[in-house]
Amino acid sequence: MRLGIFLSGRGSNFVAIYEAIRSGRIKNAEIAVVFSNNPDAKGLEYAKDAGIDTVCIPSKGRKDRHEYDIEITAAIERYNIDLICLAGYMRIVTPALLDAYKDKIINIHPALLPAFPGLDAQKQALSYGVKITGCTVHFVDGGVDSGAIIMQSSVIVDDDDNEDSLSAKILRREHIIYPATVALFAENRVMLEGRRVKIRNDDEKTDIDIINGIDNA
Ligand code: GRF
């Protein structure tokens, strides 16, 4: 499976996926290209140092999203990407890209969707006062963090948590569930049925059950 990673900044989720491939936790997958809209993205620098192909089309000053996404589609076509992972990619994806990669674009969001979509999800969770939040890997559709949910993991909000501590707690979970989700795609186990995503089980008890904290025993 050939992956395209889209990022705009730090890129820690990209690195988590990259490390999981290198260590064999994700099998049959390679990162074909890292794309960024931000020439200064740390993740882009990391990719270059790691010898991964990169493509950058600066989005600053680009108002026409559709035209911009057409340009991306053309620029990455030659990489024959099977799955695009948005990893801190701070642009709304338009049908120009969605249609070219139908049901092949996923994203990670730092909240338990459908709660707290959009920006500053951790801040939203704290302001609302929820006791449990977490992260979600989901398919990307035309809305904001509104696509079908693939995997979620929860964290407890402690009384002394602030935005930084909560974000760090959630990020640790992101680094577990994003690579785990990519592994499922590489094993061809993800089935999309309407809004529901089902995971084909190979074993009696899969890693996914453990990650989700589901224990039917
Ligand atoms: C993560 O919190 C992710 O959930 C959100 O953006 C952040 C990206 O972090 N979509 P990084 O660039 O992967 O470190």
CSV table of C-alpha atoms and ligand atoms in Angstrom, one decimal:
chain,number,residue,atom,x,y,z
A,1,MET,CA,0.0,0.0,0.0
A,2,ARG,CA,1.3,3.4,-1.0
A,3,LEU,CA,0.7,6.2,1.4
A,4,GLY,CA,0.5,9.9,0.9
A,5,ILE,CA,0.8,11.9,4.1
A,6,PHE,CA,-0.5,15.5,4.1
A,7,LEU,CA,0.7,17.8,6.9
A,8,SER,CA,1.0,21.5,7.7
A,9,GLY,CA,3.2,21.5,10.8
A,10,ARG,CA,4.9,19.5,13.4
A,11,GLY,CA,4.2,16.1,11.9
A,12,SER,CA,4.4,13.9,14.9
A,13,ASN,CA,1.6,11.7,13.6
A,14,PHE,CA,3.5,11.3,10.3
A,15,VAL,CA,6.5,10.2,12.3
A,16,ALA,CA,4.4,7.7,14.3
A,17,ILE,CA,3.2,6.1,11.1
A,18,TYR,CA,6.7,6.2,9.6
A,19,GLU,CA,8.2,4.5,12.7
A,20,ALA,CA,5.4,1.9,12.7
A,21,ILE,CA,6.3,1.0,9.2
A,22,ARG,CA,10.0,0.8,10.0
A,23,SER,CA,9.4,-1.4,13.0
A,24,GLY,CA,7.1,-3.7,11.1
A,25,ARG,CA,4.0,-2.9,13.1
A,26,ILE,CA,2.5,-1.7,9.8
A,27,LYS,CA,3.2,-4.3,7.2
A,28,ASN,CA,3.0,-4.0,3.4
A,29,ALA,CA,3.0,-0.2,3.4
A,30,GLU,CA,5.3,2.5,2.4
A,31,ILE,CA,5.2,6.3,2.5
A,32,ALA,CA,5.3,7.3,-1.2
A,33,VAL,CA,5.2,11.0,-0.6
A,34,VAL,CA,4.7,13.7,2.1
A,35,PHE,CA,2.8,16.7,0.9
A,36,SER,CA,2.6,20.0,2.6
A,37,ASN,CA,0.9,23.4,2.0
A,38,ASN,CA,3.5,25.0,4.3
A,39,PRO,CA,7.1,25.2,3.2
A,40,ASP,CA,8.2,25.7,6.8
A,41,ALA,CA,6.4,22.6,8.2
A,42,LYS,CA,8.7,20.6,10.5
A,43,GLY,CA,7.3,17.4,9.2
A,44,LEU,CA,8.4,18.2,5.7
A,45,GLU,CA,12.0,18.7,6.9
A,46,TYR,CA,11.8,15.4,8.8
A,47,ALA,CA,10.6,13.6,5.6
A,48,LYS,CA,13.4,15.1,3.5
A,49,ASP,CA,16.0,14.0,6.1
A,50,ALA,CA,14.5,10.5,6.1
A,51,GLY,CA,14.9,10.4,2.3
A,52,ILE,CA,11.1,10.4,1.6
A,53,ASP,CA,9.8,12.2,-1.5
A,54,THR,CA,8.2,15.5,-0.7
A,55,VAL,CA,5.9,17.9,-2.6
A,56,CYS,CA,5.1,21.3,-1.3
A,57,ILE,CA,2.6,23.7,-2.9
A,58,PRO,CA,2.5,26.8,-0.7
A,59,SER,CA,-1.1,27.7,0.0
A,60,LYS,CA,-0.5,31.2,1.3
A,61,GLY,CA,-2.5,33.7,-0.7
A,62,ARG,CA,-4.3,30.9,-2.6
A,63,LYS,CA,-8.0,31.7,-2.3
A,64,ASP,CA,-9.4,29.3,-4.8
A,65,ARG,CA,-9.5,26.0,-2.9
A,66,HIS,CA,-10.8,24.0,-5.8
A,67,GLU,CA,-8.0,25.1,-8.2
A,68,TYR,CA,-5.4,24.5,-5.5
A,69,ASP,CA,-6.7,20.9,-4.9
A,70,ILE,CA,-6.6,20.3,-8.7
A,71,GLU,CA,-3.0,21.3,-8.6
A,72,ILE,CA,-2.2,18.9,-5.7
A,73,THR,CA,-4.0,16.1,-7.5
A,74,ALA,CA,-1.8,16.6,-10.6
A,75,ALA,CA,1.4,16.9,-8.5
A,76,ILE,CA,0.9,13.7,-6.6
A,77,GLU,CA,-0.6,11.6,-9.4
A,78,ARG,CA,2.7,9.9,-10.3
A,79,TYR,CA,3.0,8.5,-6.8
A,80,ASN,CA,0.0,6.1,-7.3
A,81,ILE,CA,-1.3,6.6,-3.8
A,82,ASP,CA,-3.7,4.1,-2.3
A,83,LEU,CA,-4.4,6.0,0.9
A,84,ILE,CA,-4.0,9.6,1.9
A,85,CYS,CA,-3.5,10.3,5.6
A,86,LEU,CA,-4.2,13.9,6.7
A,87,ALA,CA,-1.9,14.4,9.7
A,88,GLY,CA,-2.3,17.9,11.0
A,89,TYR,CA,-3.2,19.2,7.5
A,90,MET,CA,-4.8,22.5,8.1
A,91,ARG,CA,-6.8,22.9,4.9
A,92,ILE,CA,-10.3,21.9,4.0
A,93,VAL,CA,-10.2,19.3,1.3
A,94,THR,CA,-12.5,20.0,-1.7
A,95,PRO,CA,-14.3,17.6,-4.1
A,96,ALA,CA,-11.4,18.1,-6.5
A,97,LEU,CA,-9.3,15.9,-4.3
A,98,LEU,CA,-12.1,13.9,-2.7
A,99,ASP,CA,-13.4,12.6,-6.0
A,100,ALA,CA,-9.9,11.7,-7.2
A,101,TYR,CA,-9.4,9.6,-4.0
A,102,LYS,CA,-12.8,8.4,-3.2
A,103,ASP,CA,-13.0,6.8,0.3
A,104,LYS,CA,-9.2,6.9,0.3
A,105,ILE,CA,-8.6,9.9,2.5
A,106,ILE,CA,-8.5,9.7,6.3
A,107,ASN,CA,-7.8,12.1,9.1
A,108,ILE,CA,-7.1,12.2,12.8
A,109,HIS,CA,-8.9,14.6,15.1
A,110,PRO,CA,-8.1,15.3,18.7
A,111,ALA,CA,-11.6,14.7,20.1
A,112,LEU,CA,-14.3,12.0,20.3
A,113,LEU,CA,-16.3,13.0,17.2
A,114,PRO,CA,-19.0,14.1,16.7
A,115,ALA,CA,-18.1,16.2,19.7
A,116,PHE,CA,-15.8,19.2,19.2
A,117,PRO,CA,-15.1,19.2,15.5
A,118,GLY,CA,-13.0,21.9,13.9
A,119,LEU,CA,-10.2,23.9,15.5
A,120,ASP,CA,-9.0,23.8,19.1
A,121,ALA,CA,-10.8,20.6,19.9
A,122,GLN,CA,-8.9,20.1,23.2
A,123,LYS,CA,-9.8,23.7,24.3
A,124,GLN,CA,-13.5,23.1,23.3
A,125,ALA,CA,-13.5,19.9,25.4
A,126,LEU,CA,-12.1,21.7,28.5
A,127,SER,CA,-14.5,24.6,28.1
A,128,TYR,CA,-17.4,22.3,27.8
A,129,GLY,CA,-16.3,20.4,30.9
A,130,VAL,CA,-16.4,16.9,29.6
A,131,LYS,CA,-14.9,14.2,31.8
A,132,ILE,CA,-13.8,12.0,28.9
A,133,THR,CA,-12.4,13.1,25.5
A,134,GLY,CA,-10.0,11.5,23.1
A,135,CYS,CA,-9.2,11.2,19.4
A,136,THR,CA,-10.8,9.9,16.3
A,137,VAL,CA,-9.6,8.5,13.0
A,138,HIS,CA,-12.2,9.1,10.3
A,139,PHE,CA,-12.8,9.2,6.6
A,140,VAL,CA,-12.7,12.6,5.1
A,141,ASP,CA,-15.8,13.9,3.4
A,142,GLY,CA,-16.9,17.4,2.3
A,143,GLY,CA,-17.6,18.6,5.8
A,144,VAL,CA,-15.5,19.5,8.8
A,145,ASP,CA,-14.5,16.3,10.6
A,146,SER,CA,-17.8,14.8,9.6
A,147,GLY,CA,-16.8,11.6,7.8
A,148,ALA,CA,-17.4,8.0,8.9
A,149,ILE,CA,-15.6,7.0,12.1
A,150,ILE,CA,-13.0,4.3,11.8
A,151,MET,CA,-11.3,4.2,15.3
A,152,GLN,CA,-11.5,6.1,18.5
A,153,SER,CA,-9.6,6.2,21.8
A,154,SER,CA,-10.6,7.9,25.0
A,155,VAL,CA,-8.7,9.7,27.7
A,156,ILE,CA,-9.9,11.0,31.1
A,157,VAL,CA,-9.9,14.7,31.7
A,158,ASP,CA,-8.4,15.3,35.1
A,159,ASP,CA,-9.3,18.3,37.3
A,160,ASP,CA,-5.9,19.8,36.9
A,161,ASP,CA,-5.6,19.3,33.2
A,162,ASN,CA,-5.0,22.4,31.0
A,163,GLU,CA,-5.0,22.6,27.2
A,164,ASP,CA,-1.3,21.6,27.1
A,165,SER,CA,-1.5,18.6,29.4
A,166,LEU,CA,-4.7,17.4,27.8
A,167,SER,CA,-3.3,17.8,24.2
A,168,ALA,CA,-0.2,15.8,25.2
A,169,LYS,CA,-2.4,13.0,26.7
A,170,ILE,CA,-4.5,12.8,23.6
A,171,LEU,CA,-1.5,13.0,21.3
A,172,ARG,CA,0.0,9.9,22.9
A,173,ARG,CA,-3.2,8.1,21.9
A,174,GLU,CA,-3.2,9.5,18.4
A,175,HIS,CA,0.3,8.0,17.9
A,176,ILE,CA,-1.2,4.6,18.8
A,177,ILE,CA,-4.5,4.6,16.9
A,178,TYR,CA,-3.4,6.4,13.7
A,179,PRO,CA,-0.7,3.8,12.9
A,180,ALA,CA,-3.1,1.0,14.0
A,181,THR,CA,-5.7,2.3,11.5
A,182,VAL,CA,-3.2,2.5,8.7
A,183,ALA,CA,-2.2,-1.1,9.5
A,184,LEU,CA,-5.9,-2.2,9.1
A,185,PHE,CA,-6.0,-0.5,5.7
A,186,ALA,CA,-2.8,-2.2,4.7
A,187,GLU,CA,-4.3,-5.6,5.7
A,188,ASN,CA,-7.5,-4.7,3.7
A,189,ARG,CA,-9.7,-5.1,6.8
A,190,VAL,CA,-11.6,-1.8,6.7
A,191,MET,CA,-15.1,-2.0,5.3
A,192,LEU,CA,-17.2,1.1,4.9
A,193,GLU,CA,-21.0,0.4,5.0
A,194,GLY,CA,-22.8,3.7,4.8
A,195,ARG,CA,-21.7,5.7,7.9
A,196,ARG,CA,-20.5,2.6,9.7
A,197,VAL,CA,-17.0,1.3,9.4
A,198,LYS,CA,-16.6,-2.4,10.2
A,199,ILE,CA,-13.3,-4.1,10.8
A,200,ARG,CA,-12.9,-7.6,9.4
A,201,ASN,CA,-11.6,-9.8,12.2
A,202,ASP,CA,-8.8,-12.2,11.4
A,203,ASP,CA,-8.2,-13.4,15.0
A,204,GLU,CA,-10.5,-14.0,17.9
A,205,LYS,CA,-9.2,-10.9,19.7
A,206,THR,CA,-7.6,-8.3,17.6
A,207,ASP,CA,-5.3,-5.4,18.5
A,208,ILE,CA,-8.2,-3.1,17.7
A,209,ASP,CA,-10.4,-4.5,20.4
A,210,ILE,CA,-7.6,-3.8,22.9
A,211,ILE,CA,-7.0,-0.3,21.6
A,212,ASN,CA,-10.7,0.6,21.7
A,213,GLY,CA,-11.0,-0.8,25.2
A,214,ILE,CA,-13.6,-3.2,24.0
A,215,ASP,CA,-13.6,-6.5,25.9
A,216,ASN,CA,-16.4,-8.8,25.2
A,217,ALA,CA,-15.0,-11.6,27.3
B,1,GRF,C1,-3.0,16.5,16.0
B,1,GRF,O1,-3.5,16.9,17.3
B,1,GRF,C2,-4.1,16.0,15.1
B,1,GRF,O2,-5.1,15.4,15.9
B,1,GRF,C3,-4.7,17.3,14.6
B,1,GRF,O3,-3.5,18.1,14.4
B,1,GRF,C4,-2.5,17.7,15.2
B,1,GRF,C5,-1.3,17.4,14.4
B,1,GRF,O4,-0.2,17.1,15.1
B,1,GRF,N1,-5.4,17.0,13.4
B,1,GRF,P1,1.1,16.6,14.4
B,1,GRF,O5,1.5,17.6,13.3
B,1,GRF,O6,0.8,15.2,13.8
B,1,GRF,O7,2.2,16.5,15.4
